[in-house]
mmCIF file of C-alpha atoms in Angstrom:
data_model
loop_
_atom_site.group_PDB
_atom_site.id
_atom_site.type_symbol
_atom_site.label_atom_id
_atom_site.label_comp_id
_atom_site.label_asym_id
_atom_site.label_seq_id
_atom_site.Cartn_x
_atom_site.Cartn_y
_atom_site.Cartn_z
ATOM 1 C CA MET A 1 184.420 135.507 114.374
ATOM 2 C CA THR A 2 182.425 135.436 111.157
ATOM 3 C CA GLY A 3 184.612 133.021 109.189
ATOM 4 C CA ARG A 4 185.164 133.252 105.451
ATOM 5 C CA LEU A 5 182.905 135.582 103.457
ATOM 6 C CA ILE A 6 181.761 135.199 99.863
ATOM 7 C CA GLN A 7 182.074 138.651 98.341
ATOM 8 C CA THR A 8 182.909 138.110 94.661
ATOM 9 C CA LEU A 9 182.610 135.498 91.931
ATOM 10 C CA ASP A 10 186.267 134.688 92.567
ATOM 11 C CA CYS A 11 185.299 133.583 96.090
ATOM 12 C CA VAL A 12 182.642 131.289 94.654
ATOM 13 C CA ALA A 13 185.137 129.867 92.146
ATOM 14 C CA GLU A 14 187.675 129.271 94.918
ATOM 15 C CA GLY A 15 185.094 127.386 96.945
ATOM 16 C CA ALA A 16 183.982 125.347 93.945
ATOM 17 C CA ALA A 17 187.569 124.380 93.152
ATOM 18 C CA TRP A 18 188.083 123.270 96.760
ATOM 19 C CA LEU A 19 184.879 121.210 96.683
ATOM 20 C CA ALA A 20 185.879 119.561 93.400
ATOM 21 C CA ARG A 21 189.264 118.571 94.839
ATOM 22 C CA THR A 22 187.775 117.353 98.091
ATOM 23 C CA ASP A 23 184.709 115.395 96.942
ATOM 24 C CA PRO A 24 184.526 113.530 93.594
ATOM 25 C CA ARG A 25 180.724 113.658 93.781
ATOM 26 C CA MET A 26 180.825 117.436 93.950
ATOM 27 C CA ALA A 27 183.346 117.486 91.083
ATOM 28 C CA ALA A 28 180.821 115.593 88.955
ATOM 29 C CA ILE A 29 178.044 117.995 89.933
ATOM 30 C CA LEU A 30 180.144 121.020 89.034
ATOM 31 C CA THR A 31 181.009 119.525 85.642
ATOM 32 C CA GLN A 32 177.313 119.621 84.808
ATOM 33 C CA THR A 33 176.464 123.008 86.313
ATOM 34 C CA GLY A 34 179.340 125.101 85.008
ATOM 35 C CA PRO A 35 180.356 128.300 86.866
ATOM 36 C CA LEU A 36 178.169 129.076 89.872
ATOM 37 C CA PRO A 37 176.394 132.399 90.514
ATOM 38 C CA LEU A 38 177.376 134.867 93.225
ATOM 39 C CA ARG A 39 173.815 135.378 94.500
ATOM 40 C CA ARG A 40 174.736 138.209 96.880
ATOM 41 C CA ARG A 41 172.114 140.758 97.883
ATOM 42 C CA PRO A 42 172.113 143.780 100.208
ATOM 43 C CA ASP A 43 171.560 143.030 103.881
ATOM 44 C CA GLY A 44 169.255 144.858 106.250
ATOM 45 C CA PHE A 45 165.572 145.223 107.070
ATOM 46 C CA ALA A 46 164.330 145.167 103.466
ATOM 47 C CA ALA A 47 166.041 141.841 102.767
ATOM 48 C CA LEU A 48 164.251 140.141 105.647
ATOM 49 C CA LEU A 49 160.936 141.815 104.869
ATOM 50 C CA ASP A 50 161.266 140.581 101.297
ATOM 51 C CA ALA A 51 161.784 137.046 102.613
ATOM 52 C CA ILE A 52 158.614 137.312 104.696
ATOM 53 C CA VAL A 53 156.639 138.630 101.713
ATOM 54 C CA GLY A 54 157.810 135.683 99.605
ATOM 55 C CA GLN A 55 156.791 132.963 102.035
ATOM 56 C CA GLN A 56 154.307 130.461 100.576
ATOM 57 C CA VAL A 57 153.367 132.540 97.531
ATOM 58 C CA SER A 58 154.452 132.386 93.908
ATOM 59 C CA THR A 59 157.392 134.460 92.725
ATOM 60 C CA ALA A 60 155.050 136.573 90.613
ATOM 61 C CA SER A 61 152.748 137.275 93.551
ATOM 62 C CA ALA A 62 155.666 138.147 95.797
ATOM 63 C CA ARG A 63 157.036 140.596 93.211
ATOM 64 C CA ALA A 64 153.659 142.260 92.803
ATOM 65 C CA ILE A 65 153.193 142.713 96.539
ATOM 66 C CA TRP A 66 156.760 143.961 96.939
ATOM 67 C CA ALA A 67 156.217 146.520 94.181
ATOM 68 C CA ARG A 68 153.154 147.849 96.017
ATOM 69 C CA LEU A 69 155.082 148.024 99.297
ATOM 70 C CA GLU A 70 157.926 149.900 97.610
ATOM 71 C CA ALA A 71 155.561 152.343 95.932
ATOM 72 C CA ALA A 72 153.990 153.071 99.323
ATOM 73 C CA GLY A 73 157.371 153.453 101.029
ATOM 74 C CA GLN A 74 156.611 150.411 103.170
ATOM 75 C CA THR A 75 159.977 148.677 102.804
ATOM 76 C CA GLU A 76 161.640 150.908 105.394
ATOM 77 C CA GLU A 77 161.798 149.850 109.030
ATOM 78 C CA THR A 78 160.484 153.114 110.486
ATOM 79 C CA ARG A 79 157.544 153.300 108.090
ATOM 80 C CA VAL A 80 156.501 149.712 108.729
ATOM 81 C CA ALA A 81 156.759 150.219 112.493
ATOM 82 C CA GLN A 82 154.374 153.165 112.202
ATOM 83 C CA SER A 83 151.876 151.294 110.035
ATOM 84 C CA SER A 84 148.903 149.288 111.183
ATOM 85 C CA GLU A 85 148.150 145.734 110.112
ATOM 86 C CA ASP A 86 145.295 147.110 108.007
ATOM 87 C CA ASP A 87 147.688 149.491 106.228
ATOM 88 C CA LEU A 88 149.921 146.567 105.250
ATOM 89 C CA ARG A 89 147.049 144.266 104.370
ATOM 90 C CA ALA A 90 145.733 146.911 101.974
ATOM 91 C CA LEU A 91 148.997 146.496 100.053
ATOM 92 C CA GLY A 92 148.532 142.750 99.674
ATOM 93 C CA LEU A 93 150.002 141.179 102.800
ATOM 94 C CA SER A 94 148.000 138.527 104.615
ATOM 95 C CA ARG A 95 147.012 139.250 108.208
ATOM 96 C CA GLN A 96 149.794 136.938 109.438
ATOM 97 C CA LYS A 97 152.456 138.487 107.217
ATOM 98 C CA ALA A 98 151.384 141.983 108.207
ATOM 99 C CA ARG A 99 151.855 140.927 111.821
ATOM 100 C CA TYR A 100 155.278 139.454 111.008
ATOM 101 C CA ALA A 101 156.330 142.620 109.157
ATOM 102 C CA ARG A 102 155.429 144.786 112.145
ATOM 103 C CA ALA A 103 157.199 142.375 114.515
ATOM 104 C CA LEU A 104 160.347 142.607 112.390
ATOM 105 C CA ALA A 105 160.214 146.399 112.461
ATOM 106 C CA ALA A 106 159.583 146.389 116.208
ATOM 107 C CA ALA A 107 162.564 144.086 116.807
ATOM 108 C CA ARG A 108 164.974 146.861 115.740
ATOM 109 C CA LEU A 109 167.646 144.358 114.835
ATOM 110 C CA ASP A 110 171.243 145.538 114.846
ATOM 111 C CA TYR A 111 171.981 144.799 111.186
ATOM 112 C CA ASP A 112 175.543 146.089 111.437
ATOM 113 C CA GLY A 113 176.043 143.877 114.476
ATOM 114 C CA LEU A 114 174.758 140.830 112.612
ATOM 115 C CA ARG A 115 177.666 141.209 110.193
ATOM 116 C CA GLN A 116 180.088 140.557 113.043
ATOM 117 C CA MET A 117 178.271 137.648 114.700
ATOM 118 C CA PRO A 118 179.246 133.985 114.316
ATOM 119 C CA ASP A 119 176.982 132.014 111.989
ATOM 120 C CA ALA A 120 175.089 130.220 114.747
ATOM 121 C CA GLU A 121 174.430 133.485 116.578
ATOM 122 C CA VAL A 122 173.094 135.097 113.400
ATOM 123 C CA VAL A 123 170.610 132.257 112.974
ATOM 124 C CA SER A 124 169.532 132.261 116.623
ATOM 125 C CA THR A 125 169.096 136.057 116.637
ATOM 126 C CA LEU A 126 166.984 136.060 113.503
ATOM 127 C CA THR A 127 164.810 133.087 114.420
ATOM 128 C CA ALA A 128 163.879 134.844 117.671
ATOM 129 C CA VAL A 129 161.809 137.260 115.535
ATOM 130 C CA PRO A 130 158.245 136.045 114.776
ATOM 131 C CA GLY A 131 157.899 135.028 111.142
ATOM 132 C CA ILE A 132 161.569 134.239 110.589
ATOM 133 C CA GLY A 133 162.254 130.521 110.549
ATOM 134 C CA ARG A 134 165.550 128.713 110.321
ATOM 135 C CA TRP A 135 165.466 128.487 106.516
ATOM 136 C CA THR A 136 164.958 132.251 106.151
ATOM 137 C CA ALA A 137 167.754 132.940 108.634
ATOM 138 C CA GLU A 138 170.154 130.611 106.819
ATOM 139 C CA ILE A 139 169.318 132.120 103.424
ATOM 140 C CA TYR A 140 169.916 135.609 104.851
ATOM 141 C CA ALA A 141 173.253 134.510 106.290
ATOM 142 C CA MET A 142 174.310 132.990 102.961
ATOM 143 C CA PHE A 143 173.211 135.659 100.526
ATOM 144 C CA ALA A 144 172.862 138.909 102.480
ATOM 145 C CA LEU A 145 175.847 138.378 104.779
ATOM 146 C CA GLY A 146 177.912 136.234 102.416
ATOM 147 C CA ARG A 147 178.683 133.497 104.917
ATOM 148 C CA ALA A 148 180.698 130.779 103.164
ATOM 149 C CA ASP A 149 179.962 127.895 105.523
ATOM 150 C CA VAL A 150 176.211 128.201 106.068
ATOM 151 C CA PHE A 151 173.887 125.615 104.542
ATOM 152 C CA ALA A 152 170.087 125.294 104.421
ATOM 153 C CA PRO A 153 169.378 121.566 104.850
ATOM 154 C CA GLY A 154 165.646 122.171 105.219
ATOM 155 C CA ASP A 155 165.405 123.467 101.651
ATOM 156 C CA LEU A 156 163.373 121.035 99.553
ATOM 157 C CA ALA A 157 165.248 121.789 96.331
ATOM 158 C CA LEU A 158 168.566 121.066 98.053
ATOM 159 C CA GLN A 159 167.182 117.822 99.420
ATOM 160 C CA GLU A 160 165.918 116.726 96.011
ATOM 161 C CA ALA A 161 169.147 117.786 94.295
ATOM 162 C CA ALA A 162 171.133 115.745 96.806
ATOM 163 C CA ARG A 163 168.898 112.717 96.169
ATOM 164 C CA LEU A 164 169.503 112.949 92.432
ATOM 165 C CA ALA A 165 173.174 113.929 92.456
ATOM 166 C CA LEU A 166 174.261 111.518 95.171
ATOM 167 C CA ASN A 167 172.068 108.632 93.954
ATOM 168 C CA LEU A 168 170.203 108.351 97.234
ATOM 169 C CA SER A 169 167.255 105.989 97.543
ATOM 170 C CA GLU A 170 165.043 108.748 98.946
ATOM 171 C CA ARG A 171 165.044 112.460 99.577
ATOM 172 C CA PRO A 172 167.167 113.076 102.707
ATOM 173 C CA SER A 173 165.672 114.735 105.752
ATOM 174 C CA ALA A 174 167.034 118.074 106.908
ATOM 175 C CA LYS A 175 169.028 116.285 109.604
ATOM 176 C CA ALA A 176 170.427 113.739 107.161
ATOM 177 C CA LEU A 177 171.363 116.399 104.607
ATOM 178 C CA ALA A 178 173.063 118.481 107.291
ATOM 179 C CA GLY A 179 175.166 115.424 108.081
ATOM 180 C CA LEU A 180 176.025 114.845 104.427
ATOM 181 C CA ALA A 181 177.013 118.487 104.051
ATOM 182 C CA GLU A 182 179.608 118.376 106.810
ATOM 183 C CA VAL A 183 182.209 117.096 104.345
ATOM 184 C CA TRP A 184 181.759 120.338 102.356
ATOM 185 C CA SER A 185 182.789 122.598 105.234
ATOM 186 C CA PRO A 186 184.182 125.330 105.111
ATOM 187 C CA TRP A 187 182.460 125.952 101.759
ATOM 188 C CA ARG A 188 178.950 124.674 102.445
ATOM 189 C CA ALA A 189 177.305 127.795 101.000
ATOM 190 C CA VAL A 190 179.096 127.123 97.701
ATOM 191 C CA ALA A 191 177.992 123.483 97.865
ATOM 192 C CA ALA A 192 174.419 124.765 98.259
ATOM 193 C CA ARG A 193 174.844 126.916 95.157
ATOM 194 C CA ALA A 194 176.112 123.858 93.295
ATOM 195 C CA LEU A 195 173.164 121.732 94.356
ATOM 196 C CA TRP A 196 170.638 124.430 93.447
ATOM 197 C CA ALA A 197 172.297 124.757 90.033
ATOM 198 C CA TYR A 198 172.273 120.983 89.615
ATOM 199 C CA TYR A 199 168.594 120.894 90.552
ATOM 200 C CA ARG A 200 167.800 123.253 87.677
ATOM 201 C CA VAL A 201 169.868 121.141 85.270
ATOM 202 C CA ALA A 202 168.315 117.870 86.422
ATOM 203 C CA LYS A 203 164.736 119.136 86.324
ATOM 204 C CA SER A 204 165.168 120.379 82.779
ATOM 205 C CA ARG A 205 166.040 116.900 81.506
ATOM 206 C CA GLU A 206 163.365 114.948 79.727
ATOM 207 C CA GLY A 207 161.638 112.439 81.965
ATOM 208 C CA ILE A 208 162.497 114.060 85.282
ATOM 209 C CA ARG A 209 159.539 115.774 86.915
#
């Protein structure tokens, strides 16, 4: 059982309305953020490869590398599987990321099957592939698969947003934030969208760095 899926902006609005009714703190957050974005993206090999490319580099750098991979046809599973590490490094990937890209291609994940798996099984399947950590797996589940009740408590922006929005004395750990987020089930992925939106609002205010 996959649970509720977020497929349209109406789904996001439904989740936000539920959160506002359920948690006054979330209602206050949503008052400041306004309507939340859908943030859906296609699933499959390219989505995970893109996540690997973007690890620990700036957005601009990631886009530039991705553009070179696309131009070379190296965003397709079969092509990457047939490429050497040197081929991928010539397009801008580090040695480690080239290794991760080839490991992802070699894994031959059943992307259609992932759509039918429970959330926890999706995360465990993805994190078994070298180069895919829990955060990447959770982000994939949220935005590529549209899972409504997945959260990413290890995300630093979510942790900081929670500290600011919930008036916490310090930034919560991943474990602590996961505990705080339980009250937002079954719409934790919408709560994450709200916190990310709040983070952008809060960081744009004068005096908050």
